[in-house]
Amino acid sequence: MNKICTFMKSDYDKQKMLLLPDISIPQGSDPRVATCRGKLQNRRSKLNQEINKELRLRAGAENLFKATTNRKLKETVALELSFVNSNLQLLKEQLAELNSSVELYQSDSTDAVMPMIPLGLKETKEIDFRDPFKDFILEHYSEDASQYEDAIADFMDTRQAIRTPLRDLSGISLLFRYYNQLYFVERRFFPPDRSLGIYFEWFDSLTGVPSCQRTVAFEKACVLFNMGAIYTQIGAKQDRSTAKGLDAAVDSFLRAAGTFRYIHENFTNAPSMDLRPEMLEMLVQLMLAQARECLLEKLDLQSKDNRSIDICLDLAQEAAHLADCYRQVHEIISTEAVHDYVPYSWISLVQVKKEYYTGMAHFYVASGVLHKEASQMSATTKDTLQFLHAEIASTQLDIRLPKDDAERRLLGRAHLRESLVLHEECQRQHRMCRELRGKQALAAVLRTAHKTALQAYADNENEDDFSDVLDPAQVQAATKFQLALTPPDFAQYRVNDLFRALGPIAIFSAKRHWTAPRLVQLHRGRTSDGFGFSVRGDAPVIVAIVEANSLAEFGGVKEGDFIVAISDKDVKWSSHDEVVTLIKNAGDSLSLKLVTPMDRNYLKPTKSSKGSISTHSSSSGVSSGMSSPSGSMAQHKNRKGLNWIPFKRHSSSREGKDFFENVILR
């Protein structure tokens, strides 16, 4: 019976797969992945939709409350508003609880490690670009929009894929490719003077409140935010029980910090709270603190088997510095602009870490002072110990450098006692937060640290000496690690312009204007002169000179026109030599499709060129995330420094270095 059921289930699965549509999912995305993090993101998405619904209800009720003069109706609306606000509060609490589920993003290692704080992704709605893009191609570029249906579909598929990126480097790569593709799309389809009616709507990753804007800059900022969020999840997921895992975690947190700093410096006036400058600065400092925490763990891991006095004191300084970092994060996260928008568990965890690493700093100092070789300290070690106790208050134990074994044991016990007090405070704060109480890994770390400090204090306790009731001096912070943020490397993920057929983006973009393409037919007799015009430049080739009373002038060719097609061949991306060859091969009948730029005369050099014509040809069609070349005209010179334009028999006089040689087509 079991075999029959197994066969039937397997057969059913095969039939089900045959019925599924053949959908090509871009690499780095899998909307069907059923991981715990994927399920968590789905729950967050549903909560965002419910919050959006309640916000619309509240907006409508508030408008009705302001508009009506009926007292009874006002009371009814006020009661309804109270229900809506209550529902909103419950939904936001559920979202905060989801954002507090940091254990899902942690390593699968069985070792108890301090949990890290990752970020959830921003959700967005699907957008249909087909009609706006096709209308713009027909209106602005005067081309057949049906030829670009595949390109539009590819772009929409990529955007759909970034809604469910994988939480690994392939997901990061997908987001980078979409971001770089936005470079081209923004310049192709989003003019600065009007809107296409496309709105980008994203939900706040922390509050679930939707924000909507027409600018591509908002879309870019949200994509970058999700890159940083995935980096935080990758960092939190590393196995921090190994040096390799710790290095990978440090790299991920530094990349996340660099991404958030890039958003902070390049995007302003964001409507979403998680993109505000105060929030981004808090995230940068939080990621730097978590990167530094991994470095401390690596130093502790590498010195666990053979820990000298100097290493103990180095660990103490690093732990004190890390505690200062979390103290700064706690100050930023406690400000009014941030405090009300982050989960309470984040604030509690930052505070717990601040106390925890302050306690660990005292424990490391005690371990060094009570070390078996402490009686034979080197001069460098003594200087370090004096630095650690540089600032001593009147109520603290006045021992900077122990003179004998008695003072050394006294100082060590004082630091152990202070460490115990701080670890007990950590456990108290841990119990005070409802979300943190369920974090078993965190509870295990705090218990282990407290137990270790208590055992060390008991081993060195002297029942007849009460001098250690005085607090030791605060451990002075110092670090040997200089952290550098890793900004987004857009050049690593190069993409092809999906709409390259529209022409070089420096000329054929949404902010440029030109006349509608016009067809010019030139016919000449066998004994007549040439067509009467000269060209120069590459991609696109530009008409440089039109001879007076020539076929070109009578046919409507103008100086400064761009040649976009010869006969049935598109030449917007063609080089100077290719266009000349096509004109030669046309014989006595030449068919040109021309456009006249309306923004500027491309024959005249720009001010930035200082009298010289740019020789850069915009022909690669590849984006690195940086700005594209500003010009697309190029002088075509032969080895003797001449421009050979074989359209007319007689040659013109030389003017300066640049001149045109016109000969008859044969």
XYZ file of C-alpha atoms in Angstrom:
666
model
C 0.000 0.000 0.000
C 2.842 2.344 0.855
C 4.461 1.618 -2.506
C 1.230 2.406 -4.360
C 0.820 5.701 -2.470
C 4.415 6.643 -3.192
C 3.978 5.963 -6.888
C 0.750 7.926 -7.053
C 2.314 10.897 -5.307
C 5.359 10.816 -7.574
C 3.166 10.540 -10.681
C 1.048 13.434 -9.465
C 4.135 15.603 -8.940
C 5.311 14.865 -12.496
C 1.932 15.804 -13.943
C 1.894 18.949 -11.826
C 5.323 19.970 -13.134
C 4.123 19.388 -16.715
C 1.191 21.724 -16.117
C 3.417 24.521 -14.784
C 4.225 27.255 -17.324
C 7.757 27.435 -18.644
C 8.892 30.488 -16.716
C 12.499 31.592 -16.960
C 13.619 32.836 -13.565
C 16.721 35.077 -13.622
C 19.748 33.780 -11.781
C 19.838 34.939 -8.164
C 16.081 34.766 -7.627
C 13.706 31.990 -6.640
C 10.146 32.998 -5.718
C 9.340 29.374 -4.779
C 12.145 28.912 -2.263
C 10.669 27.755 1.070
C 13.400 28.666 3.541
C 12.589 30.060 6.968
C 13.857 33.454 5.849
C 11.699 33.289 2.733
C 8.626 32.470 4.813
C 9.496 35.312 7.161
C 9.695 37.705 4.213
C 6.321 36.460 2.936
C 4.767 37.159 6.328
C 6.352 40.607 6.291
C 4.892 41.224 2.822
C 1.377 40.279 3.966
C 1.702 42.510 7.021
C 2.797 45.389 4.780
C -0.335 44.962 2.676
C -2.568 44.907 5.751
C -0.860 48.004 7.150
C -1.361 49.738 3.796
C -5.064 48.850 3.858
C -5.506 50.195 7.394
C -3.669 53.394 6.482
C -6.036 53.992 3.573
C -9.010 53.395 5.870
C -7.615 55.838 8.403
C -6.986 58.489 5.744
C -10.553 58.178 4.501
C -11.993 58.325 8.017
C -9.902 61.402 8.866
C -11.080 63.195 5.722
C -14.691 62.353 6.544
C -14.221 63.546 10.131
C -12.891 66.901 8.898
C -15.553 67.335 6.213
C -18.735 66.441 8.123
C -20.653 68.784 10.420
C -23.021 66.112 11.705
C -22.246 65.555 15.384
C -23.517 61.966 15.466
C -21.518 61.079 12.353
C -18.407 62.645 13.888
C -18.783 60.428 16.962
C -19.189 57.338 14.773
C -16.138 58.229 12.692
C -14.089 58.959 15.823
C -14.979 55.521 17.176
C -14.019 53.911 13.879
C -10.720 55.808 13.904
C -9.907 54.425 17.339
C -10.471 50.872 16.035
C -8.299 51.529 12.962
C -5.497 52.984 15.087
C -5.674 49.971 17.394
C -5.406 47.601 14.434
C -2.486 49.596 13.057
C -0.686 49.399 16.379
C -1.172 45.627 16.549
C 0.061 45.167 12.979
C 3.146 47.291 13.632
C 3.865 45.293 16.773
C 3.656 42.086 14.729
C 6.029 43.586 12.162
C 8.420 44.636 14.930
C 8.302 41.073 16.247
C 9.208 39.769 12.783
C 12.106 42.230 12.607
C 13.206 40.918 16.000
C 13.451 37.348 14.676
C 17.220 37.614 14.356
C 17.733 33.930 15.196
C 16.467 32.863 11.751
C 19.384 34.676 10.125
C 22.061 33.325 12.455
C 24.536 30.554 11.739
C 23.423 26.925 11.918
C 26.402 26.189 14.186
C 25.516 24.517 17.500
C 27.987 26.726 19.388
C 26.432 29.505 21.459
C 27.438 32.839 19.888
C 26.259 36.397 20.392
C 23.483 37.048 17.821
C 23.914 39.745 15.201
C 21.247 42.176 13.988
C 20.314 41.645 10.305
C 17.848 43.689 8.261
C 14.751 42.522 6.431
C 14.193 43.460 2.784
C 12.005 46.244 1.512
C 8.953 44.973 -0.353
C 7.700 46.470 -3.605
C 4.745 46.109 -5.941
C 4.867 44.826 -9.494
C 4.962 47.485 -12.237
C 3.813 47.126 -15.841
C 6.210 49.139 -18.030
C 4.875 47.922 -21.376
C 2.439 50.663 -22.369
C 4.409 53.665 -21.040
C 7.656 52.494 -22.631
C 6.067 51.600 -25.972
C 4.244 54.917 -26.143
C 7.459 56.784 -25.352
C 9.442 54.856 -27.977
C 6.853 55.731 -30.615
C 6.487 59.363 -29.553
C 10.055 60.334 -28.617
C 12.207 57.996 -30.710
C 9.762 57.640 -33.628
C 10.460 53.920 -33.890
C 8.333 50.802 -34.066
C 7.691 49.932 -30.408
C 6.852 46.308 -31.226
C 10.550 45.699 -31.947
C 11.320 46.376 -28.270
C 8.720 44.129 -26.668
C 11.338 41.505 -25.765
C 13.617 44.125 -24.207
C 10.748 45.513 -22.132
C 9.765 41.981 -21.055
C 13.362 41.223 -20.018
C 13.496 44.388 -17.929
C 10.162 43.577 -16.263
C 11.292 40.009 -15.551
C 14.442 41.309 -13.896
C 12.467 43.692 -11.721
C 10.069 40.930 -10.777
C 13.032 38.734 -9.851
C 14.541 41.303 -7.464
C 11.411 41.039 -5.322
C 12.557 37.571 -4.241
C 16.368 37.576 -4.330
C 18.355 34.729 -2.873
C 20.140 35.564 0.386
C 23.605 34.968 -1.048
C 26.050 36.484 -3.522
C 23.887 35.468 -6.494
C 21.082 37.580 -5.034
C 23.516 40.477 -4.623
C 24.581 40.036 -8.254
C 20.946 40.144 -9.398
C 20.334 43.424 -7.548
C 23.516 44.935 -8.983
C 22.521 43.935 -12.531
C 19.101 45.503 -12.121
C 20.633 48.657 -10.604
C 23.045 49.006 -13.534
C 20.226 48.413 -16.007
C 18.361 51.294 -14.337
C 21.233 53.531 -15.461
C 20.206 52.979 -19.086
C 16.449 52.871 -18.507
C 16.448 56.154 -16.604
C 18.223 57.940 -19.451
C 16.156 56.278 -22.157
C 12.651 56.708 -20.755
C 12.495 59.260 -17.936
C 12.703 62.842 -19.247
C 13.367 65.557 -16.652
C 10.476 67.758 -17.777
C 7.518 65.351 -17.570
C 6.278 62.070 -16.117
C 5.356 58.836 -17.855
C 2.842 57.938 -15.164
C 5.115 55.262 -13.669
C 5.165 55.162 -9.869
C 7.636 53.183 -7.783
C 6.030 51.988 -4.547
C 8.116 50.453 -1.770
C 7.261 49.450 1.780
C 9.387 50.536 4.721
C 11.432 47.572 5.953
C 10.845 48.494 9.618
C 7.372 50.053 9.794
C 5.674 48.600 6.705
C 4.422 52.054 5.662
C 4.327 52.388 1.847
C 6.095 55.200 0.004
C 5.531 56.107 -3.622
C 7.593 58.286 -5.987
C 7.986 58.803 -9.723
C 11.753 59.245 -9.694
C 14.123 56.423 -10.601
C 16.415 57.695 -7.826
C 13.959 56.333 -5.244
C 13.963 52.963 -7.003
C 17.772 52.939 -6.996
C 17.967 53.813 -3.297
C 15.546 51.013 -2.387
C 17.493 48.475 -4.475
C 20.715 49.546 -2.766
C 19.032 49.243 0.633
C 18.095 45.643 -0.164
C 21.709 44.981 -1.198
C 22.842 46.210 2.206
C 20.124 44.175 3.925
C 21.229 40.972 2.178
C 24.829 41.692 3.160
C 23.699 41.913 6.806
C 21.906 38.577 6.469
C 24.967 36.971 4.855
C 27.149 38.302 7.668
C 24.808 37.073 10.382
C 24.595 33.631 8.735
C 28.350 32.963 8.783
C 29.821 30.288 11.030
C 31.659 32.443 13.552
C 33.279 29.472 15.268
C 35.955 29.474 12.539
C 38.410 32.158 11.400
C 37.185 31.822 7.793
C 33.587 32.425 8.820
C 34.580 35.439 10.906
C 36.505 36.953 7.992
C 33.492 36.493 5.727
C 31.226 38.087 8.348
C 33.540 41.107 8.674
C 33.584 41.543 4.888
C 29.774 41.340 4.664
C 29.170 43.850 7.458
C 31.695 46.295 5.974
C 29.991 45.975 2.576
C 26.629 46.604 4.213
C 28.004 49.680 5.990
C 29.550 50.936 2.740
C 26.245 50.481 0.914
C 24.259 52.392 3.545
C 26.863 55.163 3.543
C 26.616 55.362 -0.268
C 22.833 55.793 -0.018
C 23.318 58.447 2.660
C 25.744 60.446 0.512
C 24.036 60.113 -2.883
C 20.282 60.086 -2.230
C 18.451 62.815 -0.328
C 14.862 63.649 0.642
C 13.781 60.007 0.716
C 10.122 59.583 1.709
C 10.753 56.274 3.480
C 11.883 56.290 7.119
C 14.487 53.569 6.619
C 16.211 55.790 4.025
C 16.385 58.897 6.217
C 19.896 60.204 7.039
C 19.531 59.518 10.788
C 18.464 55.925 10.203
C 21.186 55.277 7.633
C 23.863 56.696 9.942
C 22.635 54.417 12.722
C 22.808 51.414 10.401
C 26.342 52.327 9.296
C 27.545 52.541 12.903
C 25.697 49.335 13.831
C 27.313 47.387 10.974
C 30.750 48.763 11.864
C 30.234 47.685 15.476
C 29.219 44.185 14.371
C 32.262 43.958 12.077
C 34.485 44.987 14.979
C 32.725 42.417 17.171
C 33.698 39.683 14.694
C 37.315 40.880 14.764
C 37.328 40.644 18.563
C 35.889 37.130 18.347
C 38.614 36.171 15.860
C 41.342 37.522 18.146
C 39.819 35.619 21.060
C 39.527 32.432 18.973
C 43.137 32.544 17.749
C 44.559 33.118 21.259
C 42.329 30.736 23.197
C 44.905 27.936 23.554
C 47.927 30.094 24.394
C 46.916 33.429 25.934
C 49.764 35.591 27.216
C 49.525 38.719 29.372
C 49.922 41.011 26.359
C 47.137 39.239 24.459
C 44.828 39.525 27.493
C 45.465 43.268 27.682
C 44.972 43.628 23.896
C 41.648 41.818 24.204
C 40.694 44.140 27.066
C 41.373 47.263 24.988
C 39.512 45.866 21.970
C 36.528 44.866 24.130
C 36.453 48.337 25.722
C 36.599 49.930 22.271
C 33.775 47.684 21.066
C 31.707 48.656 24.116
C 32.270 52.327 23.174
C 31.094 51.574 19.627
C 27.871 50.046 20.932
C 27.515 52.977 23.322
C 27.600 55.327 20.311
C 25.083 53.146 18.473
C 22.821 53.222 21.539
C 23.034 57.019 21.655
C 22.040 57.294 17.972
C 19.306 54.681 18.226
C 17.854 56.436 21.279
C 17.321 59.729 19.440
C 13.755 60.754 18.668
C 14.250 60.421 14.889
C 15.227 56.746 15.214
C 13.912 55.383 18.517
C 10.254 55.149 17.514
C 10.956 53.334 14.249
C 13.243 50.458 15.225
C 12.186 47.303 17.100
C 12.564 47.547 20.859
C 14.555 44.315 20.816
C 17.262 46.048 18.746
C 17.633 48.775 21.348
C 17.744 46.194 24.139
C 20.284 44.003 22.334
C 22.579 46.983 21.681
C 22.374 47.907 25.358
C 23.062 44.306 26.396
C 26.120 44.187 24.128
C 27.401 47.479 25.514
C 27.313 46.117 29.081
C 28.523 42.683 28.030
C 31.687 43.879 26.321
C 32.421 46.352 29.097
C 32.277 43.371 31.464
C 34.496 41.341 29.133
C 37.047 44.172 29.097
C 37.301 43.988 32.903
C 37.507 40.193 32.728
C 40.378 40.311 30.220
C 42.279 42.824 32.381
C 41.813 40.551 35.392
C 43.025 37.566 33.355
C 46.177 39.478 32.452
C 46.821 40.842 35.941
C 46.289 37.424 37.558
C 48.274 35.587 34.893
C 50.871 33.150 36.227
C 53.645 35.154 34.548
C 52.304 38.548 35.664
C 55.059 38.975 38.255
C 57.583 39.199 35.419
C 55.941 41.850 33.231
C 57.991 43.505 30.518
C 58.304 47.285 30.310
C 55.905 47.365 27.339
C 53.314 45.359 29.262
C 53.611 47.711 32.238
C 53.083 50.716 29.974
C 49.969 49.079 28.529
C 48.631 48.335 32.010
C 49.217 51.930 33.102
C 47.390 53.132 29.982
C 44.426 50.895 30.806
C 44.116 52.598 34.221
C 44.912 56.115 33.045
C 41.794 57.722 34.540
C 41.021 56.851 38.165
C 38.265 58.596 40.118
C 38.537 59.347 43.849
C 36.078 56.556 44.699
C 37.944 53.941 42.665
C 40.796 51.652 43.569
C 43.962 53.742 43.199
C 46.227 51.150 41.596
C 47.512 51.879 38.110
C 50.413 49.479 38.168
C 50.602 46.842 40.966
C 53.833 47.042 42.957
C 53.707 43.536 44.399
C 51.705 40.332 44.290
C 49.235 41.553 46.913
C 48.295 44.654 44.883
C 48.166 42.535 41.723
C 45.671 40.086 43.275
C 43.699 43.004 44.702
C 43.488 44.718 41.337
C 42.566 41.455 39.583
C 39.754 40.699 42.045
C 38.407 44.237 41.683
C 38.183 43.821 37.897
C 36.558 40.386 38.286
C 34.000 41.806 40.673
C 33.210 44.629 38.243
C 32.897 42.073 35.443
C 30.448 40.048 37.547
C 28.317 43.109 38.253
C 28.150 44.005 34.560
C 27.299 40.441 33.481
C 24.493 40.365 36.031
C 23.237 43.656 34.574
C 23.321 42.048 31.108
C 21.157 39.184 32.297
C 18.723 41.606 33.935
C 18.348 43.636 30.723
C 17.956 40.391 28.797
C 15.051 39.376 31.027
C 13.456 42.833 30.731
C 12.880 42.485 26.959
C 10.131 40.047 25.979
C 11.604 39.388 22.499
C 15.125 38.767 23.823
C 13.968 36.320 26.480
C 13.262 33.770 23.766
C 16.732 34.041 22.210
C 18.346 30.891 23.591
C 21.763 31.538 22.030
C 21.971 34.960 23.660
C 20.934 33.551 27.037
C 23.594 30.831 26.756
C 26.335 33.370 25.956
C 25.401 35.562 28.909
C 25.196 32.592 31.292
C 28.585 31.281 30.176
C 30.272 34.661 30.598
C 28.768 35.134 34.067
C 29.698 31.615 35.146
C 33.302 32.032 33.928
C 33.733 35.353 35.734
C 32.160 33.954 38.903
C 34.449 30.921 38.871
C 37.541 33.100 38.396
C 36.425 35.399 41.232
C 35.824 32.429 43.533
C 39.267 30.998 42.754
C 40.932 34.272 43.757
C 38.638 35.273 46.617
C 40.144 36.285 49.963
C 37.511 36.261 52.708
C 39.606 38.407 55.061
C 40.304 41.184 52.536
C 37.506 43.673 51.820
C 39.572 46.140 49.788
C 38.128 44.888 46.492
C 34.770 46.430 47.299
C 36.216 49.544 45.628
C 35.530 49.748 41.914
C 38.510 49.497 39.567
C 39.271 52.202 37.018
C 37.412 52.079 33.734
C 39.336 50.219 31.060
C 40.668 52.650 28.458
C 39.567 51.793 24.944
C 42.052 51.263 22.121
C 42.148 49.267 18.924
C 44.659 47.984 16.406
C 42.041 47.425 13.697
C 41.367 50.223 11.223
C 38.108 49.495 9.417
C 37.384 50.847 5.936
C 33.913 50.836 4.443
C 33.489 48.889 1.206
C 31.281 50.907 -1.180
C 29.224 49.182 -3.890
C 31.381 48.006 -6.802
C 29.126 48.634 -9.782
C 31.877 47.902 -12.324
C 32.019 44.282 -11.181
C 28.522 43.600 -12.538
C 28.484 44.915 -16.090
C 25.276 44.714 -18.125
C 24.273 45.262 -21.742
C 21.853 48.037 -22.597
C 18.573 46.271 -23.377
C 17.530 49.219 -25.556
C 20.841 49.645 -27.368
C 19.071 49.642 -30.738
C 17.683 53.100 -29.932
C 21.166 54.488 -30.505
C 24.110 55.865 -28.480
C 22.717 56.992 -25.161
C 24.745 60.214 -25.136
C 22.687 61.429 -28.116
C 19.473 59.376 -28.174
C 18.184 59.780 -24.640
C 15.037 61.048 -22.948
C 16.502 64.481 -22.209
C 17.615 65.113 -25.823
C 15.276 66.261 -28.575
C 15.490 65.938 -32.326
C 13.158 66.149 -35.292
C 11.223 63.177 -36.557
C 13.291 61.043 -38.976
C 12.934 62.195 -42.563
C 13.791 60.298 -45.709
C 16.084 61.998 -48.245
C 16.470 60.484 -51.725
C 19.459 61.687 -53.766
C 19.865 60.737 -57.428
C 22.694 61.890 -59.668
C 23.628 61.435 -63.271
C 26.725 59.594 -64.363
C 28.508 62.807 -65.398
C 27.418 64.948 -62.468
C 29.453 65.808 -59.434
C 29.112 64.083 -56.074
C 26.180 64.345 -53.690
C 27.629 67.510 -52.193
C 28.046 66.782 -48.492
C 30.762 65.678 -46.107
C 30.457 63.642 -42.918
C 32.517 63.033 -39.836
C 32.254 61.342 -36.474
C 31.306 57.907 -35.254
C 28.113 56.480 -33.773
C 26.260 58.428 -35.022
C 27.885 59.951 -38.074
C 27.103 63.653 -38.497
C 26.770 65.738 -41.679
C 29.611 68.255 -41.402
C 29.417 70.252 -44.666
C 26.671 70.720 -47.269
C 27.891 72.309 -50.514
C 25.840 75.199 -51.889
C 23.575 74.376 -54.848
C 24.357 70.682 -54.492
C 22.097 67.637 -54.595
C 22.315 67.385 -50.804
C 21.130 70.970 -50.305
C 18.262 70.559 -52.769
C 17.296 67.273 -51.130
C 17.024 68.826 -47.658
C 20.268 67.656 -46.056
C 21.423 70.095 -43.344
C 24.711 70.602 -41.623
C 24.563 68.994 -38.175
C 22.102 66.262 -39.226
C 22.653 62.766 -37.847
C 22.519 59.902 -40.331
C 20.424 57.199 -38.648
C 19.844 54.887 -41.626
C 21.162 54.308 -45.136
C 18.666 52.494 -47.336
C 17.230 49.857 -44.978
C 20.288 49.605 -42.719
C 20.318 51.274 -39.300
C 23.622 53.145 -38.868
C 23.182 54.860 -35.490
C 25.980 52.695 -34.076
C 28.054 52.513 -37.286
C 31.565 53.895 -37.535
C 32.742 56.558 -39.952
C 34.349 53.982 -42.276
C 31.225 51.814 -42.345
C 28.991 54.755 -43.305
C 31.418 55.895 -46.022
C 31.503 52.373 -47.436
C 27.698 52.183 -47.540
C 27.504 55.539 -49.348
C 30.115 54.414 -51.885
C 28.232 51.195 -52.539
C 24.953 53.081 -53.049
C 26.032 54.122 -56.549
C 24.055 56.952 -58.153
C 20.979 56.594 -55.939
C 21.352 57.293 -52.224
C 18.566 56.925 -49.628
C 19.243 58.560 -46.252
C 17.206 58.765 -43.083
C 18.198 61.881 -41.135
C 17.313 63.580 -37.861
C 18.164 67.124 -36.835
C 19.134 67.691 -33.180
C 17.142 70.482 -31.524
C 19.131 70.907 -28.291
C 22.523 72.007 -29.628
C 24.757 72.097 -32.653
C 27.042 69.099 -32.363
C 29.421 70.546 -34.939
C 30.453 73.218 -32.459
C 32.676 72.129 -29.563
C 31.343 72.495 -26.039
C 32.949 74.878 -23.563
C 34.501 72.010 -21.653
C 36.372 70.851 -24.755
C 38.287 74.194 -25.056
C 38.058 74.364 -28.828
C 38.714 70.712 -29.612
C 36.190 68.168 -30.773
C 35.795 65.083 -28.623
C 37.230 61.950 -30.143
C 35.414 59.577 -27.785
C 32.907 57.254 -29.422
C 30.013 56.049 -27.272
C 29.755 52.587 -28.715
C 30.199 50.045 -25.966
C 26.679 49.893 -24.596
C 27.964 48.559 -21.295
C 27.272 50.162 -17.924
C 29.608 50.176 -14.972
C 27.360 52.284 -12.818
C 29.367 55.411 -13.694
C 28.384 58.294 -15.936
C 28.498 57.767 -19.676
C 30.701 59.781 -22.070
C 29.313 63.227 -22.741
C 29.909 63.195 -26.493
C 29.714 60.803 -29.398
C 31.462 62.667 -32.265
C 34.889 61.566 -33.413
C 37.273 62.910 -36.025
C 38.275 60.223 -38.462
C 41.876 60.821 -39.573
C 44.089 58.769 -41.806
C 47.777 58.298 -41.119
C 48.655 61.601 -42.841
C 46.224 63.519 -40.637
C 43.621 63.992 -43.411
C 39.873 63.353 -43.389
C 38.977 61.449 -46.552
C 35.333 62.088 -47.506
C 34.803 60.618 -51.012
C 31.606 62.471 -51.973
C 32.917 65.221 -54.361
C 35.576 65.561 -57.033
C 37.371 68.799 -56.135
C 39.339 69.356 -52.937
C 38.814 72.214 -50.519
C 41.538 74.464 -49.225
C 43.307 73.591 -45.999
C 42.177 75.494 -42.893
C 44.386 74.812 -39.898
C 45.003 71.181 -39.059
C 41.509 69.799 -39.791
C 40.135 69.851 -43.349
C 38.076 67.683 -45.651
C 39.222 66.074 -48.902
C 36.241 65.573 -51.248
C 36.563 63.226 -54.227
C 34.018 61.748 -56.609
C 32.410 58.382 -55.935
C 33.511 55.851 -58.544
